[in-house]
CSV table of C-alpha atoms and ligand atoms in Angstrom, one decimal:
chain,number,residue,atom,x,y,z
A,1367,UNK,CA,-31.6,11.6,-8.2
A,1368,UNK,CA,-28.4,13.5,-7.3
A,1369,UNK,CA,-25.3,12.5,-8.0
A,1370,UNK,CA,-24.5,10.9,-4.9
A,1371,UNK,CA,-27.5,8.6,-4.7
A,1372,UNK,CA,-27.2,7.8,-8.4
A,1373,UNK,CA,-23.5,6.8,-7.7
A,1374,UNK,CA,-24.6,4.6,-4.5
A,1375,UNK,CA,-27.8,3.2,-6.3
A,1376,UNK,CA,-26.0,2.1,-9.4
A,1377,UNK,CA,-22.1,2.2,-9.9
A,1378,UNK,CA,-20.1,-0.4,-8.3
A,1379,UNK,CA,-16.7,1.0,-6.7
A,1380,UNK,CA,-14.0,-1.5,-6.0
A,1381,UNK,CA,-14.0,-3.6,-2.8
A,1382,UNK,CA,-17.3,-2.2,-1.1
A,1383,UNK,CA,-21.0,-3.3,-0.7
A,1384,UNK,CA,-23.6,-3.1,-3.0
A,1385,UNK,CA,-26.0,-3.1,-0.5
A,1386,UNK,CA,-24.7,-0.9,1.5
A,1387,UNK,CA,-21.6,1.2,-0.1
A,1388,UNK,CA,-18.7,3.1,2.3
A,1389,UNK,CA,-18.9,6.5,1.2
A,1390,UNK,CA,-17.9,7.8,-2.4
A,1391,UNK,CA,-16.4,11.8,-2.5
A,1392,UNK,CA,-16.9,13.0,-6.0
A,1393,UNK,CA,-13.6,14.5,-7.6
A,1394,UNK,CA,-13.9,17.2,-10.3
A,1395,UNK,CA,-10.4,18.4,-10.9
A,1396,UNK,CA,-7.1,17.1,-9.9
A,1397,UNK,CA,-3.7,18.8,-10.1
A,1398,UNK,CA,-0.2,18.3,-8.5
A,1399,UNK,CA,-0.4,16.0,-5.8
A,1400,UNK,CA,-4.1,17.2,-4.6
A,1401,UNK,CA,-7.3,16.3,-5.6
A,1402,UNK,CA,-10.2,18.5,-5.7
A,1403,UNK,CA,-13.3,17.5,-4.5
A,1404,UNK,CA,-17.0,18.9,-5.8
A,1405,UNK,CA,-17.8,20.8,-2.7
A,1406,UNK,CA,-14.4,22.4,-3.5
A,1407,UNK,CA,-12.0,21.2,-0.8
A,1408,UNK,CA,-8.2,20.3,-1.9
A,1409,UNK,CA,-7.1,16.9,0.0
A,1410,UNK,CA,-3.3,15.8,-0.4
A,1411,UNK,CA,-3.3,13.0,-1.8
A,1412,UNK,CA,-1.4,9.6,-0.5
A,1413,UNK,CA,-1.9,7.4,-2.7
A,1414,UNK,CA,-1.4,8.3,-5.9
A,1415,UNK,CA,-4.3,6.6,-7.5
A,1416,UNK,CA,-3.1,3.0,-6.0
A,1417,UNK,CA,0.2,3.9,-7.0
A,1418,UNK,CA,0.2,5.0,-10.1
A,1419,UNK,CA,0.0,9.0,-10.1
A,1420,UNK,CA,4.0,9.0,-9.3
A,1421,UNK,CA,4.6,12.5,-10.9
A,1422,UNK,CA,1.1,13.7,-9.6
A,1423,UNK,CA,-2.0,15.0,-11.6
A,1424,UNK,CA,-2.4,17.2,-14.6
A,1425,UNK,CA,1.3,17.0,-15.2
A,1426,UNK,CA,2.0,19.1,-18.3
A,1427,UNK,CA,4.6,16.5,-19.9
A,1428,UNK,CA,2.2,14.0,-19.7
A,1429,UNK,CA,-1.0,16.2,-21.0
A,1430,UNK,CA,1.5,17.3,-23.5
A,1431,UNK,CA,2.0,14.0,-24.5
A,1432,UNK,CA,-1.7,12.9,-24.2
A,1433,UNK,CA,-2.6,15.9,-26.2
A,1434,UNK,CA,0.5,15.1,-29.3
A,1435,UNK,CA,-0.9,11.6,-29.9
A,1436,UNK,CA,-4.6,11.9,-29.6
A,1437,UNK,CA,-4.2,14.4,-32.4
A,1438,UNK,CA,-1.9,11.8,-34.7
A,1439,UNK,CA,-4.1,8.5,-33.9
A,1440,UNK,CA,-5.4,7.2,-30.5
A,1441,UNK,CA,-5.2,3.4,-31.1
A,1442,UNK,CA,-4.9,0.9,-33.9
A,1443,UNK,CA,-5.1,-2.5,-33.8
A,1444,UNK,CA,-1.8,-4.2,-32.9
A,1445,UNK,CA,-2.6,-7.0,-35.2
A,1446,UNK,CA,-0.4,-6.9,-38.4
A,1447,UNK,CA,0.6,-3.4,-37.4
A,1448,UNK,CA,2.7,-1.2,-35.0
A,1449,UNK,CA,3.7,2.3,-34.3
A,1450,UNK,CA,6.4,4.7,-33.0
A,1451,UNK,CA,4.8,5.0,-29.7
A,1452,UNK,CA,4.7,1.4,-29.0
A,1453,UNK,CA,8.6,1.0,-30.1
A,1454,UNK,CA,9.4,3.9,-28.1
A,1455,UNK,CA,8.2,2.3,-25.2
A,1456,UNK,CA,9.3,-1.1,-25.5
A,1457,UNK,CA,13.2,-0.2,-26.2
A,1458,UNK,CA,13.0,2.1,-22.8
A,1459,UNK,CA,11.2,-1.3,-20.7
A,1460,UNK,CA,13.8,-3.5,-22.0
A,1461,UNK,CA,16.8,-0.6,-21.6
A,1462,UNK,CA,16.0,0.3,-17.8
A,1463,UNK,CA,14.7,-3.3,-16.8
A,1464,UNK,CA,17.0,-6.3,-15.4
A,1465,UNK,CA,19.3,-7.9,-17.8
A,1466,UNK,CA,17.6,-10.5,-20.3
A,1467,UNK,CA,14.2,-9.2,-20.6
A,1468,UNK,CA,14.4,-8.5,-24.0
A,1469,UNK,CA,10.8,-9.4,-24.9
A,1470,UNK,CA,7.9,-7.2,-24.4
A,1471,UNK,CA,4.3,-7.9,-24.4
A,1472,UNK,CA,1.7,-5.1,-23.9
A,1473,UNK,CA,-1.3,-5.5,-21.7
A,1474,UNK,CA,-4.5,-3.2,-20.6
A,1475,UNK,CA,-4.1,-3.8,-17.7
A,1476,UNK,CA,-1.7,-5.2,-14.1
A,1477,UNK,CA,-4.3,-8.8,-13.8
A,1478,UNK,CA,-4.0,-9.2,-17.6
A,1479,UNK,CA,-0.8,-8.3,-17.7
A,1480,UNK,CA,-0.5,-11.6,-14.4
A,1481,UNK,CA,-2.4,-13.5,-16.6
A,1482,UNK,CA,0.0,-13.6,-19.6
A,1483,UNK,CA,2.9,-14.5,-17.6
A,1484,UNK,CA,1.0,-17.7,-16.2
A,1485,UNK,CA,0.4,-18.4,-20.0
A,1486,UNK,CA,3.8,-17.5,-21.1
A,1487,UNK,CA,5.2,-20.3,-18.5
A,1488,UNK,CA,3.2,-22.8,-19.2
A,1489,UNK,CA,2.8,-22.6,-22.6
A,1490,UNK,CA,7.1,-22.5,-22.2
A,1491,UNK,CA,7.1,-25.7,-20.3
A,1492,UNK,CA,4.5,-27.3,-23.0
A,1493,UNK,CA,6.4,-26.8,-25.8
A,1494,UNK,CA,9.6,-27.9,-24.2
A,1495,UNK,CA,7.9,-31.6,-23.4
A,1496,UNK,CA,7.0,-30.5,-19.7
A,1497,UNK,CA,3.5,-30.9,-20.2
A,1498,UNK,CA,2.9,-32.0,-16.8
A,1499,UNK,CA,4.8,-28.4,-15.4
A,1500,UNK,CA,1.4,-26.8,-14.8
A,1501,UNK,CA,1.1,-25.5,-11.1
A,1502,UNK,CA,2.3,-22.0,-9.9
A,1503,UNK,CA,3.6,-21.4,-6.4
A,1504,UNK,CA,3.8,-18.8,-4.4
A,1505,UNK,CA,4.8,-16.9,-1.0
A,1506,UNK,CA,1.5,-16.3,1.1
A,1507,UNK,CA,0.0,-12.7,1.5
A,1508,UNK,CA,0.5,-11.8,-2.3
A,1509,UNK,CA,-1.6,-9.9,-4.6
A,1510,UNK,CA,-1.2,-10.8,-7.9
A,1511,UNK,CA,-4.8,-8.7,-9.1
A,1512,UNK,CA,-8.9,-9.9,-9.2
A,1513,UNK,CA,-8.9,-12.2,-12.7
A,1514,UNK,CA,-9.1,-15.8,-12.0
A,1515,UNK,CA,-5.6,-16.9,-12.9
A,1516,UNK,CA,-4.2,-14.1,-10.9
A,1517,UNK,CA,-6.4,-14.7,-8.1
A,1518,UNK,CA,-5.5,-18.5,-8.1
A,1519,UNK,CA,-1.8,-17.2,-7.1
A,1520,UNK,CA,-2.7,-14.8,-4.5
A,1521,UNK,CA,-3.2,-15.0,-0.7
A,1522,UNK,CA,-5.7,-18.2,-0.5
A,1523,UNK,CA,-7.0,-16.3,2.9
A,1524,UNK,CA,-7.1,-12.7,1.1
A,1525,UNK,CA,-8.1,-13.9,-2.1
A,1526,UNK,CA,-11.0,-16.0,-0.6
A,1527,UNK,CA,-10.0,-18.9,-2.3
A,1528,UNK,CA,-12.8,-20.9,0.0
A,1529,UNK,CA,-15.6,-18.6,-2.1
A,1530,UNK,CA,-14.1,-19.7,-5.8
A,1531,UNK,CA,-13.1,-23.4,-4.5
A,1532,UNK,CA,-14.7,-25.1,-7.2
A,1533,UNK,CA,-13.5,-22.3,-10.0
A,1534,UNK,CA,-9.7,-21.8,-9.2
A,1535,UNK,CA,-6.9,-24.2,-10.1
A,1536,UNK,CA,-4.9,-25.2,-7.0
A,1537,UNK,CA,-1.7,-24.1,-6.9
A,1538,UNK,CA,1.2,-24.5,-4.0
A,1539,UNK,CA,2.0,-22.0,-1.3
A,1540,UNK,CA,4.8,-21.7,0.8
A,1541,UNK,CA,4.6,-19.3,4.5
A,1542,UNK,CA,5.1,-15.5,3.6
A,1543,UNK,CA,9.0,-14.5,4.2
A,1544,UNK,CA,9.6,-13.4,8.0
A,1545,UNK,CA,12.4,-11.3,7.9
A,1546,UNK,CA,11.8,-8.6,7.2
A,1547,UNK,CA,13.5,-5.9,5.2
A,1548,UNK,CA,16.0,-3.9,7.4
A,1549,UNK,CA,16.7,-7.5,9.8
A,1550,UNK,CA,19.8,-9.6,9.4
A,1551,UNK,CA,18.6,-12.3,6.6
A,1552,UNK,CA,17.8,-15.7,7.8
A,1553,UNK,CA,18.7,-18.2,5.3
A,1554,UNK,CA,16.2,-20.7,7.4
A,1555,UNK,CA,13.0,-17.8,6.0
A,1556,UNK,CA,12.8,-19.9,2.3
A,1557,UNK,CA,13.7,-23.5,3.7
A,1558,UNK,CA,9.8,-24.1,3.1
A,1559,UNK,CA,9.6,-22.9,-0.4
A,1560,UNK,CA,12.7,-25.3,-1.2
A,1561,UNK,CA,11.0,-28.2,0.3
A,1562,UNK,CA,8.1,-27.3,-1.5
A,1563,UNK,CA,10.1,-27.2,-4.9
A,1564,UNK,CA,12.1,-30.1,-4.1
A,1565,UNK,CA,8.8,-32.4,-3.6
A,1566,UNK,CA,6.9,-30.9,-6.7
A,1567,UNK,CA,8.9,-29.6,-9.4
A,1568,UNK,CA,8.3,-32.0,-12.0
A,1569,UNK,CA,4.6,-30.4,-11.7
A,1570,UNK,CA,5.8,-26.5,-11.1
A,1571,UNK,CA,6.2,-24.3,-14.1
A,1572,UNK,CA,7.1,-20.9,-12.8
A,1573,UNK,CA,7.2,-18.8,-9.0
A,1574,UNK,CA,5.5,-15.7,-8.7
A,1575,UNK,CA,6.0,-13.3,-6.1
A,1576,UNK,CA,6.0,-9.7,-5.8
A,1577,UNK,CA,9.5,-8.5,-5.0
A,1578,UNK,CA,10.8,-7.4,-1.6
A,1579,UNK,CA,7.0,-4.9,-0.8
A,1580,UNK,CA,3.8,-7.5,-0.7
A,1581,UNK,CA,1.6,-4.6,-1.5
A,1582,UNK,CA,-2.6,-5.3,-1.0
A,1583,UNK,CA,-1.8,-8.9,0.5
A,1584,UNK,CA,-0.6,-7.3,3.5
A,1585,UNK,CA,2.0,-4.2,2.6
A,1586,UNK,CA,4.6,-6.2,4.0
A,1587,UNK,CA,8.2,-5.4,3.6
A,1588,UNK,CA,10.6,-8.2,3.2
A,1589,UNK,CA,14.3,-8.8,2.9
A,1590,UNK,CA,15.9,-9.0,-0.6
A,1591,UNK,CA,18.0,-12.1,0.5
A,1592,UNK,CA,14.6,-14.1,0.1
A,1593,UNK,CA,13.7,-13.0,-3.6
A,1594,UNK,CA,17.6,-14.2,-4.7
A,1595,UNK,CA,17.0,-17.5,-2.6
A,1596,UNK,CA,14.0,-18.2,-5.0
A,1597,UNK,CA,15.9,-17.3,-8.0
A,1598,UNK,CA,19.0,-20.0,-7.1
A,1599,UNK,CA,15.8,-22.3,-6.1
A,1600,UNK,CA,14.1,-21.6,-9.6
A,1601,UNK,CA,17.5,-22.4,-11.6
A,1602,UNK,CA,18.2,-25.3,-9.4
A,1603,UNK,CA,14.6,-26.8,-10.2
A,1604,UNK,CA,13.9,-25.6,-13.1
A,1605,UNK,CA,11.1,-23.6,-12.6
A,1606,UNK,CA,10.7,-19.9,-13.8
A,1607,UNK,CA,10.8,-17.1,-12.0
A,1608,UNK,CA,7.8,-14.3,-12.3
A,1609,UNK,CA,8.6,-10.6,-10.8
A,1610,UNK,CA,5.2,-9.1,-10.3
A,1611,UNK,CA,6.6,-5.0,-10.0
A,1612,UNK,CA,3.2,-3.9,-11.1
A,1613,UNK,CA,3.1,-2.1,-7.5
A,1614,UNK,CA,6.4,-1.8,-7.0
A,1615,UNK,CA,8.3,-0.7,-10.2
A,1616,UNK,CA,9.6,2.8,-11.2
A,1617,UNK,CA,11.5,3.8,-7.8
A,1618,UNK,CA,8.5,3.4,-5.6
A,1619,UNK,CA,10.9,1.5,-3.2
A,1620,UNK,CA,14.4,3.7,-3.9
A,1621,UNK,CA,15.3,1.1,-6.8
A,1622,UNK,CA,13.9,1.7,-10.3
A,1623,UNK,CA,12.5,-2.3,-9.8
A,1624,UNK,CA,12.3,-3.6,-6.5
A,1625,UNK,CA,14.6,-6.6,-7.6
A,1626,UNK,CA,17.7,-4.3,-7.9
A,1627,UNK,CA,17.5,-4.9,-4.2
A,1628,UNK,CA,18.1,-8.6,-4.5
A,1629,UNK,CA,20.1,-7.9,-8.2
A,1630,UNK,CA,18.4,-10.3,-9.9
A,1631,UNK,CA,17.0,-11.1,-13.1
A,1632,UNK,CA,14.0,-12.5,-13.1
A,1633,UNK,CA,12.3,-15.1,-16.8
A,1634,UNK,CA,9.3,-13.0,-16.6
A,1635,UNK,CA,8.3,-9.1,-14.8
A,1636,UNK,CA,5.0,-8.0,-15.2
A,1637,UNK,CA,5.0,-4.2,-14.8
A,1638,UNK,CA,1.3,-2.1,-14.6
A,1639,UNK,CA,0.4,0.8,-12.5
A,1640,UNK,CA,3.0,4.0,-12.7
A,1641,UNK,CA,4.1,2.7,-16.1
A,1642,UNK,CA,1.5,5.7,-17.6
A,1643,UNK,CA,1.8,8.1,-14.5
A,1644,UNK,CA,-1.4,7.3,-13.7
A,1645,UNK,CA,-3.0,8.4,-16.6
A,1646,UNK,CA,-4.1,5.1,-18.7
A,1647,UNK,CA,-4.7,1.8,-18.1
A,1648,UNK,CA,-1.7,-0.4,-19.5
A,1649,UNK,CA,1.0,-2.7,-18.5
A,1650,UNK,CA,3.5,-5.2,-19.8
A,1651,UNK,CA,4.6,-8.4,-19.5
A,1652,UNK,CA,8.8,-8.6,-20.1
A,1653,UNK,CA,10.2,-12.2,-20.5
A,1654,UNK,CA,13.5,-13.0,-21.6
A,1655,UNK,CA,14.8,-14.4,-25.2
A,1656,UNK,CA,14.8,-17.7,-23.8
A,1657,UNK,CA,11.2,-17.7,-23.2
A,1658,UNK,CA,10.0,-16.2,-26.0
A,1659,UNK,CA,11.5,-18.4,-28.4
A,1660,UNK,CA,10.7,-21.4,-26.3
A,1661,UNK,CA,6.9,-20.5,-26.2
A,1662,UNK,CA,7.0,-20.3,-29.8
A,1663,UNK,CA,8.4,-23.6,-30.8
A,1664,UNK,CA,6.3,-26.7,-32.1
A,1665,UNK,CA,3.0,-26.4,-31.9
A,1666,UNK,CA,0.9,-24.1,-32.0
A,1667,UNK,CA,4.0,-22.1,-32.5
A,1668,UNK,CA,2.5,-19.1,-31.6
A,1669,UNK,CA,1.3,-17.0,-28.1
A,1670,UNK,CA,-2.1,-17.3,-28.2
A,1671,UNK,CA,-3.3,-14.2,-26.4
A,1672,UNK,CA,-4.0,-10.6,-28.0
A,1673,UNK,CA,-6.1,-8.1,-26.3
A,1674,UNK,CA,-8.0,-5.7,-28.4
A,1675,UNK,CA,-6.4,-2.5,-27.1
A,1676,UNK,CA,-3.0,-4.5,-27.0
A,1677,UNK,CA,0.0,-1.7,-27.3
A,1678,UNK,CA,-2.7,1.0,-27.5
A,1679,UNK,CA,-0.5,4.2,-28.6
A,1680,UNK,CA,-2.2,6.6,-26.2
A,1681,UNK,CA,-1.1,4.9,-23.6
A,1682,UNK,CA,1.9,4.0,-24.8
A,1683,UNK,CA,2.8,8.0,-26.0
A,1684,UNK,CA,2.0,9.0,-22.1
A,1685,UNK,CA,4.1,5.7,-21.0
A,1686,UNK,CA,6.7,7.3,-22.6
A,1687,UNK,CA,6.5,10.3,-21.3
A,1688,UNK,CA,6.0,9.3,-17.9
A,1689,UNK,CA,8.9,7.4,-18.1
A,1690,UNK,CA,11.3,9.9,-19.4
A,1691,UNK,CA,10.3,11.8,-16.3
A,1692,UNK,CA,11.5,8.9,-14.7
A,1693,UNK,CA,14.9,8.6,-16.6
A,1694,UNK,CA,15.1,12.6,-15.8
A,1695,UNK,CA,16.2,10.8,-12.6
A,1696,UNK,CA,14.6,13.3,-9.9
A,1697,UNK,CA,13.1,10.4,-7.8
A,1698,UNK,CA,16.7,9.5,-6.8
A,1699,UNK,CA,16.5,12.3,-4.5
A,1700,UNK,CA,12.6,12.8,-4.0
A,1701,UNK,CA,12.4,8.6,-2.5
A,1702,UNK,CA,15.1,8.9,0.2
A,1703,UNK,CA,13.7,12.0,1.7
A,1704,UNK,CA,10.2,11.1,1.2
A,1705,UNK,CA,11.8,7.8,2.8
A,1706,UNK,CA,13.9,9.6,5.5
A,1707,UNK,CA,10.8,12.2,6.3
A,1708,UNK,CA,8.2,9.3,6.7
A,1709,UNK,CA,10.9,7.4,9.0
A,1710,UNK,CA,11.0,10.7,11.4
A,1711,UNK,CA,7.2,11.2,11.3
A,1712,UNK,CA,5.5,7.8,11.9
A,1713,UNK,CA,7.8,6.6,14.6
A,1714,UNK,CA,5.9,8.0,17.0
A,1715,UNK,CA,2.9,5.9,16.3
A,1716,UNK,CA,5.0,3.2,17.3
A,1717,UNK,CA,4.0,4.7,21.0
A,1718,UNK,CA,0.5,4.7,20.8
A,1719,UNK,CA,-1.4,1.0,22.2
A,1720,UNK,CA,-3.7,0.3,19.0
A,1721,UNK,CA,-0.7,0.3,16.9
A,1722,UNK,CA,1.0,-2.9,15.8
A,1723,UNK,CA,3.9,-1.8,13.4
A,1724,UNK,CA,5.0,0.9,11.6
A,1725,UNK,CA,7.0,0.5,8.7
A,1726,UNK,CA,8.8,2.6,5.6
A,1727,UNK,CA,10.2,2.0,2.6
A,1728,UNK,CA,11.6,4.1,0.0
A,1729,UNK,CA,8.0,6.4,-0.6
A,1730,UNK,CA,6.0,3.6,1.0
A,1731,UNK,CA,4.7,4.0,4.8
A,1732,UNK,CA,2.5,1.6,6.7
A,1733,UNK,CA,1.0,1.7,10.0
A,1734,UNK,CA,-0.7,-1.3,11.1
A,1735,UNK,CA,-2.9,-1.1,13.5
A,1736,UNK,CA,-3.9,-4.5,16.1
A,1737,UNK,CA,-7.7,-4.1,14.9
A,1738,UNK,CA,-9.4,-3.3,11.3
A,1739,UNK,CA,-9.7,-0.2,10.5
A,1740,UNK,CA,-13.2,1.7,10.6
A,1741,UNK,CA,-12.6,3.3,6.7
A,1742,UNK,CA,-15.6,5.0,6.6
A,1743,UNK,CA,-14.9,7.1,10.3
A,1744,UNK,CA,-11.0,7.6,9.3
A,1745,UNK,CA,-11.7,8.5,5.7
A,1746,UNK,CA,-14.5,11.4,6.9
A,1747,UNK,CA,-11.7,12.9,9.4
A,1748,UNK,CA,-9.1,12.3,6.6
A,1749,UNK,CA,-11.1,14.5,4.4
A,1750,UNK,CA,-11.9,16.7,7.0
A,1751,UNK,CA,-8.2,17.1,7.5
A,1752,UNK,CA,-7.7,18.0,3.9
A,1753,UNK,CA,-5.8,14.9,3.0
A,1754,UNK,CA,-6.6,11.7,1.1
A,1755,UNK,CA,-5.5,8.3,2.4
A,1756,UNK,CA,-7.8,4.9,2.0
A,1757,UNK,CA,-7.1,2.4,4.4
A,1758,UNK,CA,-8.0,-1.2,4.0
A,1759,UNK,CA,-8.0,-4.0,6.9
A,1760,UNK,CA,-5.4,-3.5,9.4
A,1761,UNK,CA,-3.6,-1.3,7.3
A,1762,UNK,CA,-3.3,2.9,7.2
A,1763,UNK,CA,-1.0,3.2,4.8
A,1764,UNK,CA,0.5,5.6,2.1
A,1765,UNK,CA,2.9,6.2,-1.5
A,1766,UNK,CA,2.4,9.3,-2.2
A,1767,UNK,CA,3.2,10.9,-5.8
A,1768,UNK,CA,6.8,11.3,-5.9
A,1769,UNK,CA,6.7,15.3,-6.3
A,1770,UNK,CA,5.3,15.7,-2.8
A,1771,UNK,CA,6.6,18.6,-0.7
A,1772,UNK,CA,8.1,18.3,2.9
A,1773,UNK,CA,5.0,20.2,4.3
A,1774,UNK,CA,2.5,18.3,2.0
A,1775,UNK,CA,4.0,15.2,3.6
A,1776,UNK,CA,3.9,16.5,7.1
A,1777,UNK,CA,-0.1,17.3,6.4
A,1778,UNK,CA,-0.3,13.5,5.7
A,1779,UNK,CA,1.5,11.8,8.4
A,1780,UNK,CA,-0.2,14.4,11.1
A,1781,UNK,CA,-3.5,13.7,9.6
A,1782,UNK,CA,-2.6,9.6,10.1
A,1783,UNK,CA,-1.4,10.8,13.9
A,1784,UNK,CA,-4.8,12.7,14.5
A,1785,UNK,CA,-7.6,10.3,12.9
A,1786,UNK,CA,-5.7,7.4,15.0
A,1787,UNK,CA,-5.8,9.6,18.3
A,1788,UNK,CA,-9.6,10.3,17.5
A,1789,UNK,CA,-10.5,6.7,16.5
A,1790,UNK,CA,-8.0,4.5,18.4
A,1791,UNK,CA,-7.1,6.0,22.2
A,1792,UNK,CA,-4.3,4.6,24.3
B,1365,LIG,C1,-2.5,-3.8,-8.6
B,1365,LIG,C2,-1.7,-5.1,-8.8
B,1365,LIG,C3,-2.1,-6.0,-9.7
B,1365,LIG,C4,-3.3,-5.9,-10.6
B,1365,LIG,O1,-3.2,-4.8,-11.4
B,1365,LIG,P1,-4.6,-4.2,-12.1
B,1365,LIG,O2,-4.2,-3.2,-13.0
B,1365,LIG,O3,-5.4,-3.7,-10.9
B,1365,LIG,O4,-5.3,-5.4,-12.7
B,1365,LIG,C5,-1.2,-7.1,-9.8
B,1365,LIG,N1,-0.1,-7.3,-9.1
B,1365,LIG,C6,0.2,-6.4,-8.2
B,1365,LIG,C7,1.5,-6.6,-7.3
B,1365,LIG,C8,-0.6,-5.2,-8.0
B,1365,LIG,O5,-0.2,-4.3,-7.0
């Protein structure tokens, strides 16, 4: 059996058939911001590995990095001991994150990562007395990631909540925020969530959402105006607020954290995804003293959650590398082109009859089209067109690594133009 059969017979890839998989391209190399494909071809890639290759492949500060540790100790238990790494990392989280979040709890990965700040709530509200706080609630159209108590919070439509009825706690929803990033604010857009909060609080222990971009609910782009209304909303009821920035942290959006744009502090962030460059699976959950301390109190008097690669120092050494990168501050410059170039070059599509919206921000463009998206047919002429962009649903869509050049760029949003001219006639 050759690889490709062997692949389709017996690997599961995310989000696709077992019966009958969309097509898998085999990678063997990967450098900058291309991939390199067995049969040879180089595709540009615009996704950066679901948004986590921000400073592109094979990066020699990160291998560097990588290369440093793995030659010292790849992982220890985090049980009873700690490491350099792993205090390296967790003074830079809590120095470039909001104000307050001075607590910092490692995870393997963004759902895990989800999961501990559910836990972290309600284990707070607990041990203050608030026994009965035990719901979450949330905007519609968010992602939160595939676990159970992370799925419980996302999109009830998206996240097929009707196919886990019986298996996922029921928690409270309010419409997805309308305006949308770059419209004048309407105050009327979170009148629903305070309803919501004003009816069930005494049952509510913290609000997720994911800041100003709702990435894989939807990719929508909403104003910042909305995220401080649920912050005044959460202090005025008494509920906690949870920043899920797994998607959106590091400068994806032209802030360092997407709630800059709103500047707020949130109880809890969960960070994931670019925090290792795209290297390693890890993320964090940051809460602020206040939590901490109040988990902790009376009984059992301890967090009761510990992963067994919890503050692995591989990751963590390449974290820290990746975000010294960051701090090196480049992405200041490389988002609001990437930003102005995308603006200039998907425009256009606004033109063409199967197209419902286009929208940018920071190094995040979206075009969403009025029907779903064939993925197979686009990703073949994609690949063809020596680029790589995965579409899902409605939604072409890209966030390219952050080191991409002007002309690298312009292969992307040309090949979007083409594949949609091929597939989708006016
Ligand atoms: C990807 C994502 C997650 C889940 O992270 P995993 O590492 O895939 O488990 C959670 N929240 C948001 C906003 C995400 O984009």
């Amino acid at each position: 059996m050759n690889n490709t059969e062997f692949d389709k017979r017996h690997i599961w890839h995310p989000y696709t058939s077992a019966i009958n998989p969309l097509p898998c391209y085999e990678v063997v190399g990967a450098s900058g911001v291309e991939l390199i494909l067995v049969g040879g071809e180089k595709l540009v890639d615009g996704m950066s590995s679901w948004w986590a290759a921000v400073h592109g492949y094979n990066h020699p500060a990160l291998n560097q990095a990588a290369h440093k540790q793995i030659d010292a100790f790849a992982h220890v238990m985090f049980g009873g001991l700690t490491h350099q790494p792993a205090i390296d990392l967790c003074r830079k989280l809590i120095d470039i994150t909001p104000d307050g979040l001075n607590r910092v709890f490692l995870a393997d990965s963004g759902s895990v990562a989800v999961e501990v700040a559910i836990k972290m709530a309600l284990q707070y509200w607990a041990c203050q007395g608030r026994s009965q706080k035990v719901k979450l609630i949330a905007p519609r159209n968010g992602y939160h990631g595939d676990t159970f108590a992370a799925m419980a919070v996302c999109d009830p439509i998206n996240g097929m909540h009707s196919l886990f009825q019986k298996s996922l706690v029921e928690h409270f929803f309010a419409p997805a925020p309308q305006t949308q990033f770059d419209q004048t604010w309407n105050a009327d857009d979170v009148l629903p969530m305070r309803e919501i909060l004003e009816q069930h609080h005494h049952d509510i222990a913290a609000l997720i959402l994911e800041p100003v971009v709702q990435g894989a609910g939807g990719m929508r782009l909403y104003h910042p105006e909305y995220v401080k209304a649920c912050r005044k909303l959460c202090d005025e009821f008494n509920v906690l607020l949870i920043c899920d920035e797994i998607a959106t942290g590091f400068g994806r959006t032209g802030k360092l954290f997407a709630c800059e744009h709103a500047q707020i502090s949130p109880d809890i962030m969960c960070l994931g995804k670019a925090l290792t460059g795209g290297y390693l699976t890890m993320a964090a959950t940051l809460c602020t003293d206040e939590v901490a301390e109040g988990t902790c109190v009376g009984d059992p008097g301890v967090f009761m959650h510990g992963p067994t690669y919890m503050g692995n120092a591989l990751a963590c050494a390449v974290a820290n590398a990746s975000i010294d990168l960051i701090l090196e501050g480049a992405w200041q410059q490389q988002i609001p082109r990437i930003e102005k170039q995308l603006l200039e070059e998907l425009a256009i599509l606004n033109d063409f009859e199967s197209v419902a919206d286009v929208r940018v921000l920071g190094a995040i463009g979206v075009v969403e089209m009025k029907q779903q998206v064939n993925v197979a047919d686009i990703q073949q002429i994609f690949v063809e067109k020596g680029v790589w962009i995965r579409p899902f649903g409605k939604l072409i869509y890209i966030m390219p690594p952050y080191i991409i050049e002007p002309e690298q760029l312009k292969k992307l949003t040309s090949a979007i133009h083409f594949a949609i001219q091929r597939l989708y006639p006016n």
